[in-house]
DNA sequence: GTCTATAGCTCGATAGAC
DNA sequence: GTCTATCGAGCTATAGAC
């Protein structure tokens, strides 16, 4: 891995662990093994480096979701697979956590990829639910858009509750609760 | 409002807006109008002041929830009233947002009130759902504990999505999606 | 109780040698 | 490309006068 790549990876880790306000250029340098001059040669500064890191994390999050959504099985099975996918619940969502960072949200360049990622995710999931409704797999009364938003919110809130409790199990409970609620809208074949 | 109280209120605001790592004693002093010496006379330092602020915010959050839970109406009505209660969605949850703060979670004294608050909230809501099930208002298939966790997660995640989208409306959509899912488990009278 | 002064450190960035 | 030196500002806290 070259220096530029190591800088991006270290920044991704630090943004995940400490957020933007809690992350210093010095910490990035120490973790990546790059020197001061090296960092400022490859990137204009902290915001520039953070943007590269955020773009990378957002792209990865999107790719993983798409993999689950395009998997095999019924709509409900694919949604369940996405929700139950293995996650490091105690670390939180590397993208979602940045919405709590004042300096990230104050910078339109940094907040835009976050906004796009969640807009895409919610829309994609809503499309999947709409398809399940058309196929007769899901109740006609189920609203795809609000339901999709609620499901994504369960994941993001699950991280919050897991961290609050200091237990990844709480995340799993939130997911099972959501799937239990969803089960009431699945039509029996 | 005396100086000590102004310090606590200013700290609550800053923790809400910027989190613990993003909040400096200097900012607290400027917002509260208290001087350096004054702040360190009333509190031992930043962690001590933050603890007082967190305790206050957690207590308020608990009181508001309890008010909704003990209101009039069926269980579903009270749960809906709690979920739909007016909130400043774009500001996020003053307690939940602290779970993303590395320095808060690294300090057991600061994280304990957060853990207690969410444990209480989830348990209280689970008890309400259990009662609704006993009363025949809710489906017997609904698990109170996981459902309660999912509902609290929808709120916490709703804040995340609202901030990501820059729109309080997204929070409302998450709530309506959750209530729509819950509706499938309400027994018709 | 509140003030000012000061400490020692880190922040985010720039400069210029190699 | 990477290094070291340096900058001005802000950080969290302590000291001691009033």
mmCIF file of C-alpha atoms (C1' of nucleotides) in Angstrom:
data_model
loop_
_atom_site.group_PDB
_atom_site.id
_atom_site.type_symbol
_atom_site.label_atom_id
_atom_site.label_comp_id
_atom_site.label_asym_id
_atom_site.label_seq_id
_atom_site.Cartn_x
_atom_site.Cartn_y
_atom_site.Cartn_z
ATOM 1 C CA UNK A 1 0.000 0.000 0.000
ATOM 2 C CA UNK A 2 1.502 3.341 -0.992
ATOM 3 C CA UNK A 3 1.651 6.390 1.235
ATOM 4 C CA UNK A 4 -1.397 8.087 -0.221
ATOM 5 C CA UNK A 5 -3.473 4.955 0.282
ATOM 6 C CA UNK A 6 -2.216 4.481 3.847
ATOM 7 C CA UNK A 7 -3.204 8.062 4.629
ATOM 8 C CA UNK A 8 -6.729 7.453 3.349
ATOM 9 C CA UNK A 9 -7.139 4.205 5.279
ATOM 10 C CA UNK A 10 -5.829 5.715 8.508
ATOM 11 C CA UNK A 11 -8.169 8.668 8.085
ATOM 12 C CA UNK A 12 -11.128 6.328 7.530
ATOM 13 C CA UNK A 13 -10.299 4.495 10.762
ATOM 14 C CA UNK A 14 -9.904 7.680 12.756
ATOM 15 C CA UNK A 15 -13.110 9.201 11.378
ATOM 16 C CA UNK A 16 -14.875 6.014 12.410
ATOM 17 C CA UNK A 17 -13.366 5.919 15.884
ATOM 18 C CA UNK A 18 -13.196 9.598 16.766
ATOM 19 C CA UNK A 19 -15.108 11.605 14.162
ATOM 20 C CA UNK A 20 -13.821 14.653 12.313
ATOM 21 C CA UNK A 21 -13.552 17.043 15.275
ATOM 22 C CA UNK A 22 -11.825 14.365 17.331
ATOM 23 C CA UNK A 23 -9.263 13.540 14.655
ATOM 24 C CA UNK A 24 -6.010 15.492 14.295
ATOM 25 C CA UNK A 25 -3.586 15.521 11.343
ATOM 26 C CA UNK A 26 -0.928 14.432 13.814
ATOM 27 C CA UNK A 27 -2.909 11.307 14.678
ATOM 28 C CA UNK A 28 -3.325 10.512 10.984
ATOM 29 C CA UNK A 29 0.413 10.813 10.460
ATOM 30 C CA UNK A 30 1.237 8.583 13.395
ATOM 31 C CA UNK A 31 -1.226 5.873 12.383
ATOM 32 C CA UNK A 32 -0.249 5.878 8.716
ATOM 33 C CA UNK A 33 3.447 6.181 9.354
ATOM 34 C CA UNK A 34 3.597 9.163 7.013
ATOM 35 C CA UNK A 35 5.375 12.370 7.958
ATOM 36 C CA UNK A 36 4.002 15.891 8.085
ATOM 37 C CA UNK A 37 5.422 16.900 4.703
ATOM 38 C CA UNK A 38 4.240 13.680 3.151
ATOM 39 C CA UNK A 39 0.668 14.240 4.221
ATOM 40 C CA UNK A 40 0.532 17.799 2.963
ATOM 41 C CA UNK A 41 2.136 16.735 -0.302
ATOM 42 C CA UNK A 42 -0.659 14.270 -1.085
ATOM 43 C CA UNK A 43 -3.548 16.308 0.352
ATOM 44 C CA UNK A 44 -4.261 20.000 0.747
ATOM 45 C CA UNK A 45 -5.264 19.566 4.387
ATOM 46 C CA UNK A 46 -7.580 17.875 6.842
ATOM 47 C CA UNK A 47 -10.840 18.541 4.914
ATOM 48 C CA UNK A 48 -9.353 17.303 1.629
ATOM 49 C CA UNK A 49 -8.132 14.094 3.227
ATOM 50 C CA UNK A 50 -11.432 13.602 5.030
ATOM 51 C CA UNK A 51 -13.323 13.923 1.749
ATOM 52 C CA UNK A 52 -11.244 11.163 0.179
ATOM 53 C CA UNK A 53 -11.874 8.960 3.229
ATOM 54 C CA UNK A 54 -15.606 9.659 3.341
ATOM 55 C CA UNK A 55 -16.009 8.960 -0.381
ATOM 56 C CA UNK A 56 -14.281 5.634 0.076
ATOM 57 C CA UNK A 57 -16.382 4.605 3.084
ATOM 58 C CA UNK A 58 -19.617 5.704 1.434
ATOM 59 C CA UNK A 59 -18.780 3.747 -1.701
ATOM 60 C CA UNK A 60 -18.037 0.626 0.319
ATOM 61 C CA UNK A 61 -21.288 0.949 2.269
ATOM 62 C CA UNK A 62 -23.222 1.283 -0.962
ATOM 63 C CA UNK A 63 -21.498 -1.709 -2.550
ATOM 64 C CA UNK A 64 -22.225 -3.950 0.415
ATOM 65 C CA UNK A 65 -25.872 -2.965 0.470
ATOM 66 C CA UNK A 66 -26.194 -3.551 -3.262
ATOM 67 C CA UNK A 67 -24.683 -7.018 -2.867
ATOM 68 C CA UNK A 68 -27.348 -7.958 -0.310
ATOM 69 C CA UNK A 69 -30.164 -6.368 -2.329
ATOM 70 C CA UNK A 70 -29.260 -8.209 -5.519
ATOM 71 C CA UNK A 71 -28.789 -11.546 -3.767
ATOM 72 C CA UNK A 72 -31.057 -14.519 -4.228
ATOM 73 C CA UNK A 73 -34.390 -15.134 -2.554
ATOM 74 C CA UNK A 74 -37.648 -13.272 -2.085
ATOM 75 C CA UNK A 75 -37.765 -9.564 -1.322
ATOM 76 C CA UNK A 76 -38.271 -10.256 2.365
ATOM 77 C CA UNK A 77 -35.341 -12.664 2.374
ATOM 78 C CA UNK A 78 -33.075 -10.114 0.751
ATOM 79 C CA UNK A 79 -34.177 -7.348 3.124
ATOM 80 C CA UNK A 80 -33.601 -9.703 6.071
ATOM 81 C CA UNK A 81 -30.184 -10.639 4.697
ATOM 82 C CA UNK A 82 -29.284 -6.970 4.474
ATOM 83 C CA UNK A 83 -30.505 -6.190 7.977
ATOM 84 C CA UNK A 84 -28.835 -9.245 9.507
ATOM 85 C CA UNK A 85 -25.578 -8.831 7.627
ATOM 86 C CA UNK A 86 -22.620 -9.040 9.940
ATOM 87 C CA UNK A 87 -21.689 -5.655 11.280
ATOM 88 C CA UNK A 88 -19.347 -4.305 13.885
ATOM 89 C CA UNK A 89 -22.265 -2.880 15.852
ATOM 90 C CA UNK A 90 -20.210 -1.377 18.656
ATOM 91 C CA UNK A 91 -18.111 0.653 16.240
ATOM 92 C CA UNK A 92 -21.170 2.230 14.703
ATOM 93 C CA UNK A 93 -21.764 3.189 11.079
ATOM 94 C CA UNK A 94 -18.697 4.865 9.528
ATOM 95 C CA UNK A 95 -20.960 7.070 7.419
ATOM 96 C CA UNK A 96 -23.914 7.626 9.740
ATOM 97 C CA UNK A 97 -21.794 8.704 12.660
ATOM 98 C CA UNK A 98 -20.500 11.661 10.670
ATOM 99 C CA UNK A 99 -23.967 13.224 10.657
ATOM 100 C CA UNK A 100 -23.322 14.064 14.319
ATOM 101 C CA UNK A 101 -20.111 15.887 13.496
ATOM 102 C CA UNK A 102 -20.616 19.651 13.462
ATOM 103 C CA UNK A 103 -17.622 20.430 11.245
ATOM 104 C CA UNK A 104 -18.583 17.771 8.693
ATOM 105 C CA UNK A 105 -22.172 18.996 8.396
ATOM 106 C CA UNK A 106 -21.026 22.622 8.213
ATOM 107 C CA UNK A 107 -18.960 21.796 5.120
ATOM 108 C CA UNK A 108 -21.204 21.095 2.093
ATOM 109 C CA UNK A 109 -18.371 19.284 0.348
ATOM 110 C CA UNK A 110 -18.113 16.777 3.189
ATOM 111 C CA UNK A 111 -21.817 16.386 3.924
ATOM 112 C CA UNK A 112 -22.892 15.876 0.288
ATOM 113 C CA UNK A 113 -21.556 12.295 -0.050
ATOM 114 C CA UNK A 114 -23.294 11.397 3.223
ATOM 115 C CA UNK A 115 -26.588 12.838 2.023
ATOM 116 C CA UNK A 116 -26.281 11.015 -1.304
ATOM 117 C CA UNK A 117 -25.476 7.691 0.341
ATOM 118 C CA UNK A 118 -28.530 7.641 2.590
ATOM 119 C CA UNK A 119 -30.796 8.968 -0.146
ATOM 120 C CA UNK A 120 -29.643 6.165 -2.431
ATOM 121 C CA UNK A 121 -29.950 3.508 0.288
ATOM 122 C CA UNK A 122 -33.470 4.512 1.260
ATOM 123 C CA UNK A 123 -34.614 4.753 -2.353
ATOM 124 C CA UNK A 124 -33.077 1.424 -3.251
ATOM 125 C CA UNK A 125 -34.763 -0.297 -0.323
ATOM 126 C CA UNK A 126 -38.069 1.413 -1.097
ATOM 127 C CA UNK A 127 -37.843 0.093 -4.658
ATOM 128 C CA UNK A 128 -37.278 -3.401 -3.364
ATOM 129 C CA UNK A 129 -40.304 -3.162 -1.064
ATOM 130 C CA UNK A 130 -42.430 -1.773 -3.892
ATOM 131 C CA UNK A 131 -41.457 -4.749 -6.012
ATOM 132 C CA UNK A 132 -42.424 -7.112 -3.187
ATOM 133 C CA UNK A 133 -45.790 -5.417 -3.014
ATOM 134 C CA UNK A 134 -46.362 -5.722 -6.759
ATOM 135 C CA UNK A 135 -45.409 -9.384 -6.637
ATOM 136 C CA UNK A 136 -48.010 -9.936 -3.951
ATOM 137 C CA UNK A 137 -45.370 -10.914 -1.450
ATOM 138 C CA UNK A 138 -46.092 -7.935 0.776
ATOM 139 C CA UNK A 139 -49.319 -6.348 1.976
ATOM 140 C CA UNK A 140 -50.748 -3.651 -0.300
ATOM 141 C CA UNK A 141 -51.190 -1.444 2.784
ATOM 142 C CA UNK A 142 -47.452 -1.193 3.309
ATOM 143 C CA UNK A 143 -45.991 2.121 2.167
ATOM 144 C CA UNK A 144 -42.612 1.416 0.533
ATOM 145 C CA UNK A 145 -41.045 4.843 1.096
ATOM 146 C CA UNK A 146 -41.812 5.342 4.785
ATOM 147 C CA UNK A 147 -41.154 1.684 5.554
ATOM 148 C CA UNK A 148 -37.745 1.849 3.876
ATOM 149 C CA UNK A 149 -36.886 4.964 5.872
ATOM 150 C CA UNK A 150 -37.949 3.229 9.083
ATOM 151 C CA UNK A 151 -35.820 0.158 8.309
ATOM 152 C CA UNK A 152 -32.703 2.198 7.579
ATOM 153 C CA UNK A 153 -33.414 4.167 10.764
ATOM 154 C CA UNK A 154 -33.565 0.916 12.762
ATOM 155 C CA UNK A 155 -30.029 0.116 11.636
ATOM 156 C CA UNK A 156 -28.669 3.564 12.385
ATOM 157 C CA UNK A 157 -30.495 3.705 15.712
ATOM 158 C CA UNK A 158 -29.404 0.148 16.474
ATOM 159 C CA UNK A 159 -25.814 1.340 16.419
ATOM 160 C CA UNK A 160 -26.674 4.112 18.860
ATOM 161 C CA UNK A 161 -28.399 1.727 21.281
ATOM 162 C CA UNK A 162 -25.647 -0.886 20.995
ATOM 163 C CA UNK A 163 -23.020 1.701 21.852
ATOM 164 C CA UNK A 164 -25.122 3.073 24.706
ATOM 165 C CA UNK A 165 -25.519 -0.427 26.165
ATOM 166 C CA UNK A 166 -21.966 -1.456 25.353
ATOM 167 C CA UNK A 167 -23.434 -4.565 23.732
ATOM 168 C CA UNK A 168 -23.642 -5.603 20.080
ATOM 169 C CA UNK A 169 -26.573 -7.821 21.064
ATOM 170 C CA UNK A 170 -28.835 -4.778 21.338
ATOM 171 C CA UNK A 171 -28.228 -4.054 17.667
ATOM 172 C CA UNK A 172 -29.351 -7.582 16.806
ATOM 173 C CA UNK A 173 -32.472 -7.111 18.932
ATOM 174 C CA UNK A 174 -33.431 -3.957 17.076
ATOM 175 C CA UNK A 175 -33.069 -5.813 13.771
ATOM 176 C CA UNK A 176 -35.138 -8.775 14.982
ATOM 177 C CA UNK A 177 -37.780 -6.395 16.290
ATOM 178 C CA UNK A 178 -37.989 -4.734 12.888
ATOM 179 C CA UNK A 179 -38.205 -8.070 11.085
ATOM 180 C CA UNK A 180 -40.916 -9.170 13.503
ATOM 181 C CA UNK A 181 -42.913 -6.055 12.664
ATOM 182 C CA UNK A 182 -42.346 -6.622 8.956
ATOM 183 C CA UNK A 183 -43.506 -10.244 9.263
ATOM 184 C CA UNK A 184 -47.016 -9.006 9.989
ATOM 185 C CA UNK A 185 -47.166 -7.625 6.458
ATOM 186 C CA UNK A 186 -45.959 -10.684 4.598
ATOM 187 C CA UNK A 187 -48.726 -12.472 2.712
ATOM 188 C CA UNK A 188 -49.013 -16.162 3.332
ATOM 189 C CA UNK A 189 -48.494 -18.176 0.114
ATOM 190 C CA UNK B 1 -30.537 32.031 36.665
ATOM 191 C CA UNK B 2 -27.363 31.947 38.720
ATOM 192 C CA UNK B 3 -23.887 31.392 37.326
ATOM 193 C CA UNK B 4 -23.736 27.691 38.087
ATOM 194 C CA UNK B 5 -27.044 27.109 36.350
ATOM 195 C CA UNK B 6 -26.028 29.194 33.314
ATOM 196 C CA UNK B 7 -22.871 27.098 33.036
ATOM 197 C CA UNK B 8 -24.882 23.874 33.013
ATOM 198 C CA UNK B 9 -27.361 25.162 30.438
ATOM 199 C CA UNK B 10 -24.620 26.434 28.128
ATOM 200 C CA UNK B 11 -22.807 23.123 28.415
ATOM 201 C CA UNK B 12 -26.014 21.244 27.545
ATOM 202 C CA UNK B 13 -26.422 23.367 24.422
ATOM 203 C CA UNK B 14 -22.835 22.930 23.340
ATOM 204 C CA UNK B 15 -22.866 19.173 23.949
ATOM 205 C CA UNK B 16 -25.982 19.022 21.803
ATOM 206 C CA UNK B 17 -24.539 21.148 19.012
ATOM 207 C CA UNK B 18 -20.903 20.085 18.996
ATOM 208 C CA UNK B 19 -20.476 17.052 21.247
ATOM 209 C CA UNK B 20 -17.884 16.665 23.984
ATOM 210 C CA UNK B 21 -14.746 16.622 21.811
ATOM 211 C CA UNK B 22 -16.018 19.620 19.863
ATOM 212 C CA UNK B 23 -16.762 21.695 22.954
ATOM 213 C CA UNK B 24 -14.128 23.807 24.699
ATOM 214 C CA UNK B 25 -14.250 25.335 28.187
ATOM 215 C CA UNK B 26 -13.651 28.666 26.504
ATOM 216 C CA UNK B 27 -16.833 28.271 24.445
ATOM 217 C CA UNK B 28 -18.791 27.407 27.590
ATOM 218 C CA UNK B 29 -17.507 30.540 29.295
ATOM 219 C CA UNK B 30 -18.382 32.746 26.348
ATOM 220 C CA UNK B 31 -21.899 31.356 25.981
ATOM 221 C CA UNK B 32 -22.708 31.450 29.677
ATOM 222 C CA UNK B 33 -21.103 34.808 30.292
ATOM 223 C CA UNK B 34 -19.055 33.317 33.115
ATOM 224 C CA UNK B 35 -15.337 33.910 33.449
ATOM 225 C CA UNK B 36 -12.523 31.370 33.623
ATOM 226 C CA UNK B 37 -12.177 31.524 37.401
ATOM 227 C CA UNK B 38 -15.920 31.352 37.846
ATOM 228 C CA UNK B 39 -16.221 28.143 35.863
ATOM 229 C CA UNK B 40 -13.409 26.408 37.710
ATOM 230 C CA UNK B 41 -14.837 27.545 41.008
ATOM 231 C CA UNK B 42 -18.174 25.804 40.389
ATOM 232 C CA UNK B 43 -16.808 22.742 38.583
ATOM 233 C CA UNK B 44 -13.570 20.786 38.734
ATOM 234 C CA UNK B 45 -13.193 20.833 34.945
ATOM 235 C CA UNK B 46 -14.708 19.885 31.624
ATOM 236 C CA UNK B 47 -15.694 16.294 32.576
ATOM 237 C CA UNK B 48 -17.331 17.411 35.825
ATOM 238 C CA UNK B 49 -19.365 20.068 34.048
ATOM 239 C CA UNK B 50 -20.302 17.657 31.266
ATOM 240 C CA UNK B 51 -21.579 15.149 33.815
ATOM 241 C CA UNK B 52 -23.902 17.747 35.340
ATOM 242 C CA UNK B 53 -25.155 18.659 31.856
ATOM 243 C CA UNK B 54 -25.656 15.046 30.749
ATOM 244 C CA UNK B 55 -27.520 14.169 33.946
ATOM 245 C CA UNK B 56 -29.844 17.095 33.344
ATOM 246 C CA UNK B 57 -30.519 16.224 29.709
ATOM 247 C CA UNK B 58 -31.038 12.545 30.477
ATOM 248 C CA UNK B 59 -33.492 13.391 33.246
ATOM 249 C CA UNK B 60 -35.459 15.657 30.942
ATOM 250 C CA UNK B 61 -35.578 13.022 28.211
ATOM 251 C CA UNK B 62 -36.864 10.477 30.683
ATOM 252 C CA UNK B 63 -39.500 12.835 32.067
ATOM 253 C CA UNK B 64 -40.849 13.665 28.623
ATOM 254 C CA UNK B 65 -41.091 10.007 27.676
ATOM 255 C CA UNK B 66 -42.841 9.145 30.910
ATOM 256 C CA UNK B 67 -45.361 11.913 30.284
ATOM 257 C CA UNK B 68 -46.260 10.402 26.899
ATOM 258 C CA UNK B 69 -46.334 6.840 28.252
ATOM 259 C CA UNK B 70 -48.685 7.681 31.116
ATOM 260 C CA UNK B 71 -51.031 9.749 28.921
ATOM 261 C CA UNK B 72 -54.557 8.719 28.038
ATOM 262 C CA UNK B 73 -55.608 6.279 25.327
ATOM 263 C CA UNK B 74 -54.796 2.756 24.297
ATOM 264 C CA UNK B 75 -51.248 1.401 24.331
ATOM 265 C CA UNK B 76 -50.915 1.985 20.592
ATOM 266 C CA UNK B 77 -52.165 5.538 20.989
ATOM 267 C CA UNK B 78 -49.662 6.266 23.717
ATOM 268 C CA UNK B 79 -46.801 4.716 21.753
ATOM 269 C CA UNK B 80 -47.848 6.755 18.711
ATOM 270 C CA UNK B 81 -48.058 9.904 20.832
ATOM 271 C CA UNK B 82 -44.539 9.277 22.087
ATOM 272 C CA UNK B 83 -43.147 8.613 18.608
ATOM 273 C CA UNK B 84 -44.915 11.598 17.071
ATOM 274 C CA UNK B 85 -44.114 13.981 19.890
ATOM 275 C CA UNK B 86 -42.688 17.211 18.597
ATOM 276 C CA UNK B 87 -38.950 17.052 18.337
ATOM 277 C CA UNK B 88 -36.210 19.184 16.905
ATOM 278 C CA UNK B 89 -35.241 16.426 14.488
ATOM 279 C CA UNK B 90 -32.391 18.299 12.810
ATOM 280 C CA UNK B 91 -30.654 18.924 16.122
ATOM 281 C CA UNK B 92 -30.671 15.244 16.948
ATOM 282 C CA UNK B 93 -31.059 13.598 20.341
ATOM 283 C CA UNK B 94 -29.064 15.388 23.060
ATOM 284 C CA UNK B 95 -28.409 12.080 24.798
ATOM 285 C CA UNK B 96 -28.121 9.679 21.853
ATOM 286 C CA UNK B 97 -25.604 11.808 19.996
ATOM 287 C CA UNK B 98 -23.144 11.436 22.866
ATOM 288 C CA UNK B 99 -22.810 7.703 22.147
ATOM 289 C CA UNK B 100 -20.741 8.744 19.114
ATOM 290 C CA UNK B 101 -18.370 10.770 21.231
ATOM 291 C CA UNK B 102 -15.127 8.885 21.903
ATOM 292 C CA UNK B 103 -14.165 10.827 25.037
ATOM 293 C CA UNK B 104 -17.631 10.421 26.554
ATOM 294 C CA UNK B 105 -17.731 6.675 25.992
ATOM 295 C CA UNK B 106 -14.162 6.281 27.264
ATOM 296 C CA UNK B 107 -15.206 7.811 30.599
ATOM 297 C CA UNK B 108 -17.444 5.417 32.576
ATOM 298 C CA UNK B 109 -18.718 8.295 34.684
ATOM 299 C CA UNK B 110 -20.043 10.064 31.605
ATOM 300 C CA UNK B 111 -21.335 7.038 29.720
ATOM 301 C CA UNK B 112 -23.221 5.499 32.668
ATOM 302 C CA UNK B 113 -26.132 7.985 32.643
ATOM 303 C CA UNK B 114 -26.498 7.450 28.887
ATOM 304 C CA UNK B 115 -26.590 3.681 29.307
ATOM 305 C CA UNK B 116 -29.149 3.946 32.115
ATOM 306 C CA UNK B 117 -31.381 6.279 30.140
ATOM 307 C CA UNK B 118 -31.697 4.018 27.106
ATOM 308 C CA UNK B 119 -32.033 0.897 29.241
ATOM 309 C CA UNK B 120 -34.889 2.543 31.115
ATOM 310 C CA UNK B 121 -36.558 3.828 27.947
ATOM 311 C CA UNK B 122 -36.446 0.475 26.175
ATOM 312 C CA UNK B 123 -37.681 -1.404 29.251
ATOM 313 C CA UNK B 124 -40.472 1.055 29.856
ATOM 314 C CA UNK B 125 -41.664 0.806 26.255
ATOM 315 C CA UNK B 126 -41.379 -2.999 26.338
ATOM 316 C CA UNK B 127 -43.578 -3.033 29.444
ATOM 317 C CA UNK B 128 -46.160 -0.926 27.669
ATOM 318 C CA UNK B 129 -46.181 -3.262 24.661
ATOM 319 C CA UNK B 130 -46.443 -6.292 26.946
ATOM 320 C CA UNK B 131 -49.470 -4.734 28.570
ATOM 321 C CA UNK B 132 -51.040 -4.104 25.170
ATOM 322 C CA UNK B 133 -50.510 -7.746 24.333
ATOM 323 C CA UNK B 134 -52.089 -8.945 27.569
ATOM 324 C CA UNK B 135 -55.041 -6.665 26.990
ATOM 325 C CA UNK B 136 -55.553 -8.256 23.590
ATOM 326 C CA UNK B 137 -54.856 -4.965 21.866
ATOM 327 C CA UNK B 138 -51.707 -6.292 20.199
ATOM 328 C CA UNK B 139 -50.932 -9.545 18.436
ATOM 329 C CA UNK B 140 -49.603 -12.336 20.673
ATOM 330 C CA UNK B 141 -46.836 -12.927 18.127
ATOM 331 C CA UNK B 142 -45.290 -9.528 18.828
ATOM 332 C CA UNK B 143 -42.218 -9.714 21.043
ATOM 333 C CA UNK B 144 -42.302 -6.741 23.436
ATOM 334 C CA UNK B 145 -38.548 -6.509 24.104
ATOM 335 C CA UNK B 146 -37.213 -6.618 20.542
ATOM 336 C CA UNK B 147 -40.085 -4.473 19.266
ATOM 337 C CA UNK B 148 -39.388 -1.824 21.898
ATOM 338 C CA UNK B 149 -35.702 -1.817 20.950
ATOM 339 C CA UNK B 150 -36.630 -1.436 17.279
ATOM 340 C CA UNK B 151 -38.965 1.478 18.009
ATOM 341 C CA UNK B 152 -36.386 3.369 20.057
ATOM 342 C CA UNK B 153 -33.884 2.650 17.289
ATOM 343 C CA UNK B 154 -36.240 4.161 14.713
ATOM 344 C CA UNK B 155 -36.211 7.420 16.665
ATOM 345 C CA UNK B 156 -32.442 7.489 17.089
ATOM 346 C CA UNK B 157 -31.901 6.493 13.484
ATOM 347 C CA UNK B 158 -34.534 8.983 12.369
ATOM 348 C CA UNK B 159 -32.349 11.751 13.757
ATOM 349 C CA UNK B 160 -29.383 10.432 11.795
ATOM 350 C CA UNK B 161 -31.340 10.285 8.528
ATOM 351 C CA UNK B 162 -32.922 13.696 9.082
ATOM 352 C CA UNK B 163 -29.515 15.263 9.618
ATOM 353 C CA UNK B 164 -28.083 13.440 6.606
ATOM 354 C CA UNK B 165 -30.910 14.725 4.402
ATOM 355 C CA UNK B 166 -30.993 18.134 6.025
ATOM 356 C CA UNK B 167 -34.730 17.660 6.441
ATOM 357 C CA UNK B 168 -36.828 17.110 9.561
ATOM 358 C CA UNK B 169 -39.443 15.512 7.284
ATOM 359 C CA UNK B 170 -37.315 12.365 6.988
ATOM 360 C CA UNK B 171 -37.584 11.873 10.726
ATOM 361 C CA UNK B 172 -41.368 12.018 10.461
ATOM 362 C CA UNK B 173 -41.275 9.474 7.620
ATOM 363 C CA UNK B 174 -39.287 7.027 9.727
ATOM 364 C CA UNK B 175 -41.840 7.371 12.516
ATOM 365 C CA UNK B 176 -44.792 6.879 10.158
ATOM 366 C CA UNK B 177 -43.077 3.875 8.620
ATOM 367 C CA UNK B 178 -42.676 2.333 12.067
ATOM 368 C CA UNK B 179 -46.295 3.035 12.985
ATOM 369 C CA UNK B 180 -47.378 1.515 9.679
ATOM 370 C CA UNK B 181 -45.456 -1.638 10.508
ATOM 371 C CA UNK B 182 -46.910 -1.699 14.001
ATOM 372 C CA UNK B 183 -50.432 -1.307 12.610
ATOM 373 C CA UNK B 184 -50.190 -4.783 11.121
ATOM 374 C CA UNK B 185 -50.049 -6.175 14.642
ATOM 375 C CA UNK B 186 -53.017 -4.316 16.120
ATOM 376 C CA UNK B 187 -56.029 -6.542 16.632
ATOM 377 C CA UNK B 188 -59.274 -5.268 15.213
ATOM 378 C CA UNK B 189 -61.909 -4.734 17.946
ATOM 379 C "C1'" DG C 1 -17.196 34.187 43.940
ATOM 380 C "C1'" DT C 2 -14.912 36.367 40.190
ATOM 381 C "C1'" DC C 3 -10.927 38.357 37.947
ATOM 382 C "C1'" DT C 4 -6.416 38.316 35.187
ATOM 383 C "C1'" DA C 5 -2.096 36.079 34.158
ATOM 384 C "C1'" DT C 6 0.271 32.381 32.801
ATOM 385 C "C1'" DA C 7 1.509 27.611 31.960
ATOM 386 C "C1'" DG C 8 2.566 23.597 28.847
ATOM 387 C "C1'" DC C 9 0.581 21.485 25.308
ATOM 388 C "C1'" DT C 10 -1.682 20.436 20.840
ATOM 389 C "C1'" DC C 11 -3.948 22.255 16.708
ATOM 390 C "C1'" DG C 12 -3.742 22.765 11.570
ATOM 391 C "C1'" DA C 13 -0.738 24.556 8.390
ATOM 392 C "C1'" DT C 14 3.470 26.600 5.920
ATOM 393 C "C1'" DA C 15 8.455 26.914 4.595
ATOM 394 C "C1'" DG C 16 12.276 25.360 2.723
ATOM 395 C "C1'" DA C 17 16.162 21.884 2.770
ATOM 396 C "C1'" DC C 18 17.224 17.457 0.777
ATOM 397 C "C1'" DG D 1 8.240 12.720 -2.300
ATOM 398 C "C1'" DT D 2 9.745 13.173 2.355
ATOM 399 C "C1'" DC D 3 12.125 15.505 6.068
ATOM 400 C "C1'" DT D 4 12.597 18.983 10.027
ATOM 401 C "C1'" DA D 5 11.683 23.533 11.750
ATOM 402 C "C1'" DT D 6 8.588 26.865 12.828
ATOM 403 C "C1'" DC D 7 4.251 29.525 13.114
ATOM 404 C "C1'" DG D 8 0.106 31.723 15.474
ATOM 405 C "C1'" DA D 9 -3.790 30.191 17.541
ATOM 406 C "C1'" DG D 10 -6.457 27.623 20.651
ATOM 407 C "C1'" DC D 11 -6.682 23.952 24.240
ATOM 408 C "C1'" DT D 12 -7.429 22.710 29.443
ATOM 409 C "C1'" DA D 13 -6.009 23.940 33.616
ATOM 410 C "C1'" DT D 14 -3.593 26.313 37.687
ATOM 411 C "C1'" DA D 15 -2.137 30.380 40.472
ATOM 412 C "C1'" DG D 16 -2.975 34.015 43.047
ATOM 413 C "C1'" DA D 17 -4.896 38.819 43.509
ATOM 414 C "C1'" DC D 18 -9.140 41.081 44.786
#
